[in-house]
Tab-separated table of C-alpha atoms in Angstrom:
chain	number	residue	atom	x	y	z
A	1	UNK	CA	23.132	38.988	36.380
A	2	UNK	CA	19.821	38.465	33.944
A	3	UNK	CA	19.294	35.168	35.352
A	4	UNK	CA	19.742	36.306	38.893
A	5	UNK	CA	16.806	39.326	38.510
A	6	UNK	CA	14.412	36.790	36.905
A	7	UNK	CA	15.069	34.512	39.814
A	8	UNK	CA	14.402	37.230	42.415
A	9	UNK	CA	10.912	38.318	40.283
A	10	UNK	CA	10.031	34.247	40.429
A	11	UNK	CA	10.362	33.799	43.317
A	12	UNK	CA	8.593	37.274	44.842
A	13	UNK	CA	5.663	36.955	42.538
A	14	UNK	CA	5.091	33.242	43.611
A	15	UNK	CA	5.123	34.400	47.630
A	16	UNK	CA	2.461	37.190	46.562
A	17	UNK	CA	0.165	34.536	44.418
A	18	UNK	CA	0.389	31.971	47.528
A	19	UNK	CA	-0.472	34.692	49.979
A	20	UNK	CA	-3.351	35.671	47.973
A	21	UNK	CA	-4.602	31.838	47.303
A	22	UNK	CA	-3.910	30.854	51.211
A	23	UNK	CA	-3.668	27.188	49.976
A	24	UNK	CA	-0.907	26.876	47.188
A	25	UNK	CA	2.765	25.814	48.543
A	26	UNK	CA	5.419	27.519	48.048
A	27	UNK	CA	7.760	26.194	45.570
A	28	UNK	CA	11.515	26.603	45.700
A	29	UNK	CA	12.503	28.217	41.748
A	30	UNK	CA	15.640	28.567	40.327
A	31	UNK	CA	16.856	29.474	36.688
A	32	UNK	CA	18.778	27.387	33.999
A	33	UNK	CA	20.168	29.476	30.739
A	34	UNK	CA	21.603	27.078	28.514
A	35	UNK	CA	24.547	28.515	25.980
A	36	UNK	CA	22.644	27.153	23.062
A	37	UNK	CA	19.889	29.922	22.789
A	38	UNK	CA	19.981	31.060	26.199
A	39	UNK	CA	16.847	29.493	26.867
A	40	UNK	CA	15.582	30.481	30.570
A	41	UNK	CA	13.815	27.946	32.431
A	42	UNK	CA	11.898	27.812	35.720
A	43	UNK	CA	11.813	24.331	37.881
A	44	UNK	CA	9.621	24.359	40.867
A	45	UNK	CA	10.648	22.025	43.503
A	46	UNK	CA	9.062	20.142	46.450
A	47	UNK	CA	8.797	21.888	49.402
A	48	UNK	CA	11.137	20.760	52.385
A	49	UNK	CA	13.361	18.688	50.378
A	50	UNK	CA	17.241	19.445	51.521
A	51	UNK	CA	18.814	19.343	48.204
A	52	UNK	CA	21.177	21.573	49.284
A	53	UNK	CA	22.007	19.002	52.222
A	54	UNK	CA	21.603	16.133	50.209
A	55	UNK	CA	23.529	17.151	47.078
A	56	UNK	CA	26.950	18.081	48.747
A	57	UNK	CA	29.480	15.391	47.896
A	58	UNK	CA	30.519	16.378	51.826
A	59	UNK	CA	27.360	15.151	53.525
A	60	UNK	CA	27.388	11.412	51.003
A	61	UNK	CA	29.097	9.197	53.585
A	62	UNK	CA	27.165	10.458	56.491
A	63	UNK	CA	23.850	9.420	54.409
A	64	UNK	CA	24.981	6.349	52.581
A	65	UNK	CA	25.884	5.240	56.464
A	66	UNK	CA	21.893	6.239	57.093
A	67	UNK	CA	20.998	4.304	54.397
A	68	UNK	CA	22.609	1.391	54.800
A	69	UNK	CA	21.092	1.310	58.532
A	70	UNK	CA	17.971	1.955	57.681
A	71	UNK	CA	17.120	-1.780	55.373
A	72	UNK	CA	19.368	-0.129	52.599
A	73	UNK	CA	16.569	2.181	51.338
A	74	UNK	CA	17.666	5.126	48.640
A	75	UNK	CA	20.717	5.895	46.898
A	76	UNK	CA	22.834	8.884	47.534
A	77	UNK	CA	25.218	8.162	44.409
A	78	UNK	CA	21.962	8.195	42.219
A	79	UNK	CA	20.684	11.789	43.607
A	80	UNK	CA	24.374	13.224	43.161
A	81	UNK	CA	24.361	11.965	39.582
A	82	UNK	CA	21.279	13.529	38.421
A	83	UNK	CA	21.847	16.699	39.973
A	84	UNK	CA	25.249	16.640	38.461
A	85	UNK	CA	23.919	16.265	35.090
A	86	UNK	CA	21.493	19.018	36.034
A	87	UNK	CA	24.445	21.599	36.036
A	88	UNK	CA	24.796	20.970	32.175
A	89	UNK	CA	24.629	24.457	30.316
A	90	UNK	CA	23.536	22.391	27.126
A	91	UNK	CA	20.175	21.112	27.900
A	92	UNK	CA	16.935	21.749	26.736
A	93	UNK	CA	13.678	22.374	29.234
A	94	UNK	CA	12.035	18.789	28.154
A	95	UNK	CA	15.523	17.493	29.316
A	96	UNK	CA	15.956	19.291	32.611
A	97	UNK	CA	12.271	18.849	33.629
A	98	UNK	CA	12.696	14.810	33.085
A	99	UNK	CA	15.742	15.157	35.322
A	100	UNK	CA	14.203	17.288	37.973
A	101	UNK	CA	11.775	14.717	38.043
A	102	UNK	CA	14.150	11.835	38.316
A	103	UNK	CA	15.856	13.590	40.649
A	104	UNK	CA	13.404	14.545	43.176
A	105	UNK	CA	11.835	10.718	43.370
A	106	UNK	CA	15.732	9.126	44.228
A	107	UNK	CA	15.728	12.052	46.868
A	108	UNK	CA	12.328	11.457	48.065
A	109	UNK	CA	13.314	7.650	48.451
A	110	UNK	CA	16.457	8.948	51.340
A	111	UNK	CA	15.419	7.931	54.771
A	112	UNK	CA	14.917	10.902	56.921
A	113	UNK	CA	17.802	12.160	59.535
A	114	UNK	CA	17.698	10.458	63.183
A	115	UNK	CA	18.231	11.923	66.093
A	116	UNK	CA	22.045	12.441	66.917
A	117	UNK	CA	21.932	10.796	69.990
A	118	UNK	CA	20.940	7.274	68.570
A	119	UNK	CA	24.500	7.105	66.900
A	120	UNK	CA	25.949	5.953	70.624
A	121	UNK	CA	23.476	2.562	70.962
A	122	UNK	CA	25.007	0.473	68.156
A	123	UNK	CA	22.653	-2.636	67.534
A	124	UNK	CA	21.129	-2.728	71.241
A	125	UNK	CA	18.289	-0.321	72.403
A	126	UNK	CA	18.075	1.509	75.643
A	127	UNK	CA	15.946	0.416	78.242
A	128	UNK	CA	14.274	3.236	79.838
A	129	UNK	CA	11.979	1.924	82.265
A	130	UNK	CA	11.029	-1.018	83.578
A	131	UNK	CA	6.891	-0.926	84.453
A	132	UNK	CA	4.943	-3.201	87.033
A	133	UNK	CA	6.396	-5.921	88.521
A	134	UNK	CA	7.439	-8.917	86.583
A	135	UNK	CA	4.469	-11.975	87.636
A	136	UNK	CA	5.253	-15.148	89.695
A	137	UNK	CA	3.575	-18.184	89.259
A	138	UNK	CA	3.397	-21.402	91.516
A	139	UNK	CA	2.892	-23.443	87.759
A	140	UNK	CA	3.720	-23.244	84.739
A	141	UNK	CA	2.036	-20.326	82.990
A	142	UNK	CA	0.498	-21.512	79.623
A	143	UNK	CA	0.379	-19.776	76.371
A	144	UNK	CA	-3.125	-17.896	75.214
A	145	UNK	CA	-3.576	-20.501	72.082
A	146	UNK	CA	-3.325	-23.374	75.069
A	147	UNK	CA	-5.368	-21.237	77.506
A	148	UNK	CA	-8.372	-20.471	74.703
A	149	UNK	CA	-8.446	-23.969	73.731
A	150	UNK	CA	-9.379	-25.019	77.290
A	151	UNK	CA	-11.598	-22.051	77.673
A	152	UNK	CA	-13.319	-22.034	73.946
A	153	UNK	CA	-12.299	-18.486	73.339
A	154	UNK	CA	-10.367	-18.456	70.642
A	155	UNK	CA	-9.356	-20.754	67.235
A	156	UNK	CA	-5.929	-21.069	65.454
A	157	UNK	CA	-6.497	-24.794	63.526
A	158	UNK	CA	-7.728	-25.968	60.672
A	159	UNK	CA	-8.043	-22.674	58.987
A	160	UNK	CA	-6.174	-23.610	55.894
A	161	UNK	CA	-9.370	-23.760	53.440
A	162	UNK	CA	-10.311	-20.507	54.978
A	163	UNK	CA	-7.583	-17.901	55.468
A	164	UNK	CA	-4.393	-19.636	55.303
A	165	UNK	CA	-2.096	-19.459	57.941
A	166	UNK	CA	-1.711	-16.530	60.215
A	167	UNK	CA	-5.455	-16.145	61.083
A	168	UNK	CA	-7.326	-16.348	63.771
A	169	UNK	CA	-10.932	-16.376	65.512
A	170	UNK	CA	-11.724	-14.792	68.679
A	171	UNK	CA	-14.998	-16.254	70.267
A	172	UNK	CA	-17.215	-15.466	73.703
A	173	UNK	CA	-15.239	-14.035	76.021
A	174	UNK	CA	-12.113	-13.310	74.303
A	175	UNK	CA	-13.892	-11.656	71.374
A	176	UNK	CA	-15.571	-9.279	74.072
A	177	UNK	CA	-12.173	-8.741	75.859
A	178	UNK	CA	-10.708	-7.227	72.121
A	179	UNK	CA	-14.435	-4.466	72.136
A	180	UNK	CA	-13.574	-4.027	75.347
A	181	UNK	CA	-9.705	-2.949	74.835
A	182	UNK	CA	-11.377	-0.664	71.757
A	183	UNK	CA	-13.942	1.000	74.027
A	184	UNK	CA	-11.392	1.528	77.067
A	185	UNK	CA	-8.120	2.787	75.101
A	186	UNK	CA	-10.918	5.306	72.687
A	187	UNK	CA	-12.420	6.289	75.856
A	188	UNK	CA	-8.808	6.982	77.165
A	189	UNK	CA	-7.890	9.234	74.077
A	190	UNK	CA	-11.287	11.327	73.697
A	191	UNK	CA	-10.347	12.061	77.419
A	192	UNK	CA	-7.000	13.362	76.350
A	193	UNK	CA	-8.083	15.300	73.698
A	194	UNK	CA	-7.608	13.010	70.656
A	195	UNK	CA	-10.612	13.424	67.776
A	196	UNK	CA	-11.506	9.908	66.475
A	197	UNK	CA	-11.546	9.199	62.974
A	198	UNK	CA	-12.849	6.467	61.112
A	199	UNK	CA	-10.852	5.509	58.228
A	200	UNK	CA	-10.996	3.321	54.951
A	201	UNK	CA	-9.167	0.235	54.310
A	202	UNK	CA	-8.147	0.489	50.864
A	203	UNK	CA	-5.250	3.269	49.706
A	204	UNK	CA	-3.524	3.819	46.804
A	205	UNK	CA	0.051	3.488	46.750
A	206	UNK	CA	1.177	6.523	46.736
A	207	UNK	CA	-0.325	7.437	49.937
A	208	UNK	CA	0.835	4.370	51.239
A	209	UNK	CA	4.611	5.737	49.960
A	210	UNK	CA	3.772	9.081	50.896
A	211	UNK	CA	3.376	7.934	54.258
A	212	UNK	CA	7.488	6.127	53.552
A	213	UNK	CA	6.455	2.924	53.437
A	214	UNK	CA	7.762	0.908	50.473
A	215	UNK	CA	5.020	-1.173	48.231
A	216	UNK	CA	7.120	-3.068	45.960
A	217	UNK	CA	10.103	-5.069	46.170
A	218	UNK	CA	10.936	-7.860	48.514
A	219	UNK	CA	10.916	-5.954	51.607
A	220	UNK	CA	7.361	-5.138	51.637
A	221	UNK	CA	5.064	-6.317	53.641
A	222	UNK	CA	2.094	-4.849	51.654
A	223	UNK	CA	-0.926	-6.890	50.044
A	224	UNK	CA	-1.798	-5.387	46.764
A	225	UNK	CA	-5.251	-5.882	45.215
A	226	UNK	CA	-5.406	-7.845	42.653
A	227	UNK	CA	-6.859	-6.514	39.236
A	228	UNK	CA	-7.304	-2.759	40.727
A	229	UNK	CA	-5.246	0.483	40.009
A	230	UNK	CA	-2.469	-0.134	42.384
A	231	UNK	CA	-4.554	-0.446	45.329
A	232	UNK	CA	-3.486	-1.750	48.693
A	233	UNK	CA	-4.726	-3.337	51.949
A	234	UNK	CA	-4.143	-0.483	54.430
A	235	UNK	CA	-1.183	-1.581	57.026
A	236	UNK	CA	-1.903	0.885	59.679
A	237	UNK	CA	-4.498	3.752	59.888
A	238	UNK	CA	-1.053	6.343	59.933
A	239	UNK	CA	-1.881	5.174	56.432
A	240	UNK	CA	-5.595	6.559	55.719
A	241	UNK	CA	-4.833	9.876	58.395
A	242	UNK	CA	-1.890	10.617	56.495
A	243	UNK	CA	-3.805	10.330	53.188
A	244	UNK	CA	-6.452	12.449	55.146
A	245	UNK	CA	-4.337	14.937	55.420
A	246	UNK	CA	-2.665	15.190	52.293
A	247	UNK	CA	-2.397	18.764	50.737
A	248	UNK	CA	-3.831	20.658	54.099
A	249	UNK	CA	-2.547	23.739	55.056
A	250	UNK	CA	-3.135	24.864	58.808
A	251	UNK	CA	-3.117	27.881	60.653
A	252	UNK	CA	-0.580	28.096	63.750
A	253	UNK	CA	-3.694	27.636	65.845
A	254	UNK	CA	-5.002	24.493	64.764
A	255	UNK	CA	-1.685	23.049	65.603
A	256	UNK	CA	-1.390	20.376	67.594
A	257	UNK	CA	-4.212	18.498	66.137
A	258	UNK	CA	-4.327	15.098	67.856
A	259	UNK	CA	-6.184	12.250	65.511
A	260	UNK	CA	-7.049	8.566	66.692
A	261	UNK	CA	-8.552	5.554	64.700
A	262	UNK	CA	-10.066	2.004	65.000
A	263	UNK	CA	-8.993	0.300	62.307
A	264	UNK	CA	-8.161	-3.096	60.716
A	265	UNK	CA	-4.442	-3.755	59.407
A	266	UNK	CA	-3.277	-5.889	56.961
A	267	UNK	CA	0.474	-7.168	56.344
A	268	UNK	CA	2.123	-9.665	54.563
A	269	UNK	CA	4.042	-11.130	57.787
A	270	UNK	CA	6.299	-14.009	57.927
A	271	UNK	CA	8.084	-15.156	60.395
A	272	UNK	CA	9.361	-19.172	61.115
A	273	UNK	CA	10.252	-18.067	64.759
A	274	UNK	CA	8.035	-20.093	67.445
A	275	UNK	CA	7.620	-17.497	69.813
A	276	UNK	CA	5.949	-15.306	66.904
A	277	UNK	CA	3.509	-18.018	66.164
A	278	UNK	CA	-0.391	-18.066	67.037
A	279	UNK	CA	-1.569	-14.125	66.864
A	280	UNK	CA	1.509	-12.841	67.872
A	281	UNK	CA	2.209	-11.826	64.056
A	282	UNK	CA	-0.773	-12.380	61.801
A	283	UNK	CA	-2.021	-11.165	58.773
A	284	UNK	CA	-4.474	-8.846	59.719
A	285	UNK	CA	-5.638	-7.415	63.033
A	286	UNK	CA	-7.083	-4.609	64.916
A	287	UNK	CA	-4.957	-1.039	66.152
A	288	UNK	CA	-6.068	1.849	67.680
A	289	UNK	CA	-4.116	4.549	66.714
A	290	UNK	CA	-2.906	8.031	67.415
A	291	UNK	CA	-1.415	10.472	65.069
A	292	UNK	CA	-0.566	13.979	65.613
A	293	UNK	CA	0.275	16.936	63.674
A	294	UNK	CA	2.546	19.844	64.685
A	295	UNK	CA	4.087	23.153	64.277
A	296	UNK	CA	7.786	23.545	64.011
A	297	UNK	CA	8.456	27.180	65.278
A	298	UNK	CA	11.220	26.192	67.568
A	299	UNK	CA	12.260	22.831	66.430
A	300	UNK	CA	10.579	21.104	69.835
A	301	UNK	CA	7.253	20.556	69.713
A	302	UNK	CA	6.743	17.194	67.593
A	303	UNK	CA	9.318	16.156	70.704
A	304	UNK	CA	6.584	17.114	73.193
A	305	UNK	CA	3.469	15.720	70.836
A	306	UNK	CA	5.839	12.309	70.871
A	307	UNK	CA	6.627	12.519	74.389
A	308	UNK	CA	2.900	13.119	75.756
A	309	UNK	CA	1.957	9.994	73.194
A	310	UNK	CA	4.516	7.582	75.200
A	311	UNK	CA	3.332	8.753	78.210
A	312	UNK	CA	-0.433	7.771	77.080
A	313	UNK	CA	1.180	4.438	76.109
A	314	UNK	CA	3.036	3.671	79.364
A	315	UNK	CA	-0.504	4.735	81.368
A	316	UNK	CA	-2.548	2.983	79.210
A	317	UNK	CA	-0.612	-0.621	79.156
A	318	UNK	CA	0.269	0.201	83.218
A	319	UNK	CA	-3.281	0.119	83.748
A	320	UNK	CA	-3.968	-3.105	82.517
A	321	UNK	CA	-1.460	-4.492	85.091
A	322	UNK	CA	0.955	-6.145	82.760
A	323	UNK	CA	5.131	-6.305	82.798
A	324	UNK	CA	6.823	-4.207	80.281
A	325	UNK	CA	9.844	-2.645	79.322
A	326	UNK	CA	10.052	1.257	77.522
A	327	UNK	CA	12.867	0.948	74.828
A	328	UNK	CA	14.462	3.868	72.877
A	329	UNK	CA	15.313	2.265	69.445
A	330	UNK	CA	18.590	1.686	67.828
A	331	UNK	CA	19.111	3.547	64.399
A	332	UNK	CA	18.792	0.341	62.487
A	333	UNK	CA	15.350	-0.466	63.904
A	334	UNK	CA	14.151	2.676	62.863
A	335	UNK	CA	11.980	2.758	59.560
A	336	UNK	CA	12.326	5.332	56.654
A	337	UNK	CA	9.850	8.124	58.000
A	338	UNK	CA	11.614	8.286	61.897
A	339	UNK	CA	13.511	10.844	63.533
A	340	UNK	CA	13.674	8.825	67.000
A	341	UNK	CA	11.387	5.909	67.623
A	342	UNK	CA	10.550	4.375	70.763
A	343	UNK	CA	9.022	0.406	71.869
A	344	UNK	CA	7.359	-0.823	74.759
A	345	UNK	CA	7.616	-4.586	75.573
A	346	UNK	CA	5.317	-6.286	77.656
A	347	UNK	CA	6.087	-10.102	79.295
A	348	UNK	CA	4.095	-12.781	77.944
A	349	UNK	CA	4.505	-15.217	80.557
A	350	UNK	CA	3.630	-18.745	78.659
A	351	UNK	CA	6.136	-17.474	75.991
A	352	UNK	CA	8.824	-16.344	78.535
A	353	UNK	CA	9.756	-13.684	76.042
A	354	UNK	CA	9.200	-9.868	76.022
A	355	UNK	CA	6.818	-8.760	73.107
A	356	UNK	CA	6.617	-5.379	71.160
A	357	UNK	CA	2.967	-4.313	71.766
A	358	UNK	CA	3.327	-0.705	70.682
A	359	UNK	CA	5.545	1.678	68.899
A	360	UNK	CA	5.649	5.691	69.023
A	361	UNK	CA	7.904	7.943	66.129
A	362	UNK	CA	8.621	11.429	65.749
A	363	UNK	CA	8.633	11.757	61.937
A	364	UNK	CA	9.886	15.235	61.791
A	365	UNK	CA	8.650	17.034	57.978
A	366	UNK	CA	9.536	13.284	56.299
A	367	UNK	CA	5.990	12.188	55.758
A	368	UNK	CA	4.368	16.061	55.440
A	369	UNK	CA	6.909	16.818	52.938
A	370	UNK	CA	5.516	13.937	51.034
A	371	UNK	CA	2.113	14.528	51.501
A	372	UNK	CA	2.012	18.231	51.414
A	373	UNK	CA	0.885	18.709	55.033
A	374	UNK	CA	1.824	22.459	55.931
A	375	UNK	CA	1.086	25.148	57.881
A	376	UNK	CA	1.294	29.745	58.153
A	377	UNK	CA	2.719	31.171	61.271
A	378	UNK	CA	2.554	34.157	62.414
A	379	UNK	CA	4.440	35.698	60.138
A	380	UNK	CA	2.371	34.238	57.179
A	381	UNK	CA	5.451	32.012	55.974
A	382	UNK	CA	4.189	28.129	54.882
A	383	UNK	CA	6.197	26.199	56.333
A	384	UNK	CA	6.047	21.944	56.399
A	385	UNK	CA	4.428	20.985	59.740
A	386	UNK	CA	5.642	17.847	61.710
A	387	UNK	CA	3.813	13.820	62.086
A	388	UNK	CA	4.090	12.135	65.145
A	389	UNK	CA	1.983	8.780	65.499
A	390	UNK	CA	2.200	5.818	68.045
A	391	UNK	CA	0.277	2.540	68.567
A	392	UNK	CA	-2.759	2.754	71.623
A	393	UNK	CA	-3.815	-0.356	71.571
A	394	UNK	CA	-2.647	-3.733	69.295
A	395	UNK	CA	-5.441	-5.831	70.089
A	396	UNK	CA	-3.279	-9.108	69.504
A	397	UNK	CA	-0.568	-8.877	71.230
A	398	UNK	CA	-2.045	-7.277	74.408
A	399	UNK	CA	-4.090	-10.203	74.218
A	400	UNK	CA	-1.340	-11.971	74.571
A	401	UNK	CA	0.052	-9.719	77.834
A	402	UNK	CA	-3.481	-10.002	79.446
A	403	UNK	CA	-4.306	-13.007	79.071
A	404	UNK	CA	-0.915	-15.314	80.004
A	405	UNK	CA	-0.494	-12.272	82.701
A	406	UNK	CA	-3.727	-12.955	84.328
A	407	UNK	CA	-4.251	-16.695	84.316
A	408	UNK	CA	-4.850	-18.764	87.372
A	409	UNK	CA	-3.603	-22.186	88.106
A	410	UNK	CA	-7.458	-23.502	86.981
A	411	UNK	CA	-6.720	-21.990	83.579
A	412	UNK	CA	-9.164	-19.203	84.063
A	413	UNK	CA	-7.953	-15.414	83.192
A	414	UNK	CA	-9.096	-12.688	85.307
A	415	UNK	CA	-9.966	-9.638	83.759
A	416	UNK	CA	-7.892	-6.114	84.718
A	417	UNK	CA	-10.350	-3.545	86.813
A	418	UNK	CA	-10.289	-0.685	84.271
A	419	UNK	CA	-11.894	-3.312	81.803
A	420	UNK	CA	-14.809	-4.104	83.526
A	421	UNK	CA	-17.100	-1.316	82.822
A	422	UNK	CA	-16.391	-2.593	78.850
A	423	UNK	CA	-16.835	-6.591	79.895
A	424	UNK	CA	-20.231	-7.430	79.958
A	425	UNK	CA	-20.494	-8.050	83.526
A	426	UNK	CA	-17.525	-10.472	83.057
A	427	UNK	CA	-14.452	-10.227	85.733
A	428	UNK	CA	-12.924	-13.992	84.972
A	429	UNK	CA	-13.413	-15.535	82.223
A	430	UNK	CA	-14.571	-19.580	82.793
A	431	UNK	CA	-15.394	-22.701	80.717
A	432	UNK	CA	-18.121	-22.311	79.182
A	433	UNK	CA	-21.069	-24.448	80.848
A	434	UNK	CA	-21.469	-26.346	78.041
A	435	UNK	CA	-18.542	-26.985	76.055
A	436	UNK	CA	-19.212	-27.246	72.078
A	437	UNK	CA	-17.029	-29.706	71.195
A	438	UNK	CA	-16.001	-29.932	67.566
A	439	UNK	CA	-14.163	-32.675	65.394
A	440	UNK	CA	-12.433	-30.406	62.399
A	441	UNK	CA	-12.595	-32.295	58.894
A	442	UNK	CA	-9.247	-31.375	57.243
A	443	UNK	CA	-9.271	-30.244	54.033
A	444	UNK	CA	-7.309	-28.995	51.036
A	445	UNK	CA	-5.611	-25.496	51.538
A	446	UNK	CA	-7.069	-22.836	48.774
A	447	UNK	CA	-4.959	-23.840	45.638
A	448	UNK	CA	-4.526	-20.334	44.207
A	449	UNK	CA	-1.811	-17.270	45.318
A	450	UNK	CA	-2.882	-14.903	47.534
A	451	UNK	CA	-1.849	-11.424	46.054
């Protein structure tokens, strides 16, 4: 009865300090007495973390069948363990405090929920939509690297006592065509509302991890800097927003707040398949991207923040008169942070292959819980707010789409309509008039490790 008082006057007194402060979350306290010296002990915990949910023995299969799915990320056996061993009338605070610790990183690494209806795809994802018509060519359509070589746009050889592999240079035309995709999709999302950001390259990790991406192991696709305090090569600007963000409390009527960046990424990519070779998966490359922040009053607006962010996709990559398809994403394609997660494809003609260009998620509270992202409604209650963020514009790959879409039987490309105001002046791009030719002198690759 003692124990359940002091746990009512916690937790009141708490609310009253937050209200007061405005910016301090709410914790969630309970009360251990131990039968030793009936020691009583208050453990604040993380707000929006389901222990409740995640600690019944009755939900385990459901989420080792999640996990498993999802690359095998978190262990369920390890959270029910500790909090097991936190029942224990016999231990002291410096013991319980480790455990709530240890217990709220394993439950911090469990991949968030996905939506219900994902559970009826299996391993295939559902194509939605099917946008523009498919091109027809009276010759064979080549690939961009064969295309820039002709036109002197663009170099993938001899870069081994440069970059390594997986690099690229984009020259003349081609290097105006990627400013020009910049300019057109930013343009696009000012005009929708977005606020651009410009972001920084380097993050700690546990921003990067706040965000649920992993940065060790084998799975990781992360470049750490070498000789620095755990600092990493930013993969995506979700990244450096989310860190943004980080510990920001909103009022219901900043909510949605619609962010977009220009930014370069960087991942440790590897791949032996052909059809992935050239700049279709490199090691570092423009984005534009959005990210979004919302309420979650009745459960559906991150749904209609995710929604309207597809729709900007589909317009956007419809306008540059390319093929793709709109996917809705199996459960095992989905990464740690997602709720529901959707793809759009477009046809790369000299590959003959379909080719993820963007990708949208609803995150739900994962990532906010993580980073502390919150918000009062009306009533005053904090409550964790919801991240949505999807890809506008991955200059690589839509160079890809645009330029095998658009060649002519000369080897020219023409450039799409909407781009022309960004071009220069340039509608097709041509040989140059006079051709630079080159002979490369191989060389030795850079003998050290790239970490």
């Amino acid at each position: 009865m003692y124990g359940r008082m002091m746990y009512k006057t916690c937790v009141k007194n708490i609310l009253q300090f937050s209200r007061i402060r405005k910016k301090i979350p709410i914790p969630v306290v309970r009360v251990i007495c131990t039968d030793t010296n009936n020691e009583r002990k208050t453990v604040t915990r993380r707000l929006g973390l389901d222990y409740e949910y995640l600690c019944n023995p009755k939900n385990s299969s459901v989420i080792e069948e999640l996990i498993q799915k999802r690359k095998g990320v978190g262990d369920i056996w390890k959270v029910l363990e500790l909090n097991k061993k936190l029942q224990s009338q016999n231990l002291t605070t410096q013991e319980s405090t480790a455990l709530e610790a240890e217990l709220e990183k394993a439950a911090l690494m469990i991949p968030n929920k996905a939506s219900p209806h994902l559970s009826e795809y299996g391993e295939t994802p559902k194509v939605i939509e099917y946008v523009n018509s498919k091109p027809e060519f009276s010759f064979k359509p080549l690939e961009i690297h064969e295309l820039g070589k002709e036109l002197d746009i663009i170099r993938l050889e001899n870069l081994g006592n440069l970059t390594g592999p997986r690099s690229y240079y984009l020259k003349g035309a081609l290097a105006d065509l990627e400013q020009a995709l910049i300019r057109y999709t930013v343009s696009s999302l000012l005009k929708k509302g977005f606020v651009l950001v410009s972001v920084p390259d380097l993050l700690y990790s546990h921003i990067i991890e706040g965000c649920g991406m992993n940065t060790r192991g084998q799975r990781t696709q992360v470049y750490h800097i070498a000789d620095s305090e755990d600092v990493c090569l930013s993969g995506t600007a979700e990244m450096a927003i989310g860190g943004y963000l980080r510990n920001k409390e909103f009022s219901l009527e900043e909510l949605p707040l619609k962010l977009a960046a220009v930014s370069r990424c960087y991942r440790a990519e590897t791949s032996s398949l052909r059809e992935e070779k050239g700049i279709y998966r490199v090691h570092g490359f423009t984005k534009v991207e959005m990210f979004g922040v919302t309420a979650a009053e009745n459960g559906e607006e991150s749904h209609q923040l995710y929604s309207e962010m597809t729709q900007i996709q589909k317009e956007l990559f419809s306008s540059l008169d390319i093929h793709f398809q709109i996917l809705d994403m199996p459960l095992h394609e989905l990464g740690a942070p997602a709720y529901t997660k959707t793809d759009m494809e477009a046809w790369m003609p000299g590959r003959g292959v379909y080719g993820e260009i963007s990708s949208a998620s609803n995150c739900t509270d994962y990532q906010s819980c993580r980073l502390n992202i919150s918000y009062r409604n009306q009533e005053g209650v904090q409550k964790l707010a919801h991240t949505v963020n999807g890809t506008a514009c991955a200059i690589p790959r839509s160079l890809i789409a645009i330029c095998e879409t658009h060649q002519t039987k000369e080897g020219y490309i023409r450039i799409p309509p909407v781009l022309h105001t960004y071009m220069s002046g340039i509608e097709t791009v041509m040989p140059p008039v006079n051709l630079c030719q080159m002979n490369w002198i191989k060389q030795k690759t850079y003998p050290g490790k790239i970490r």
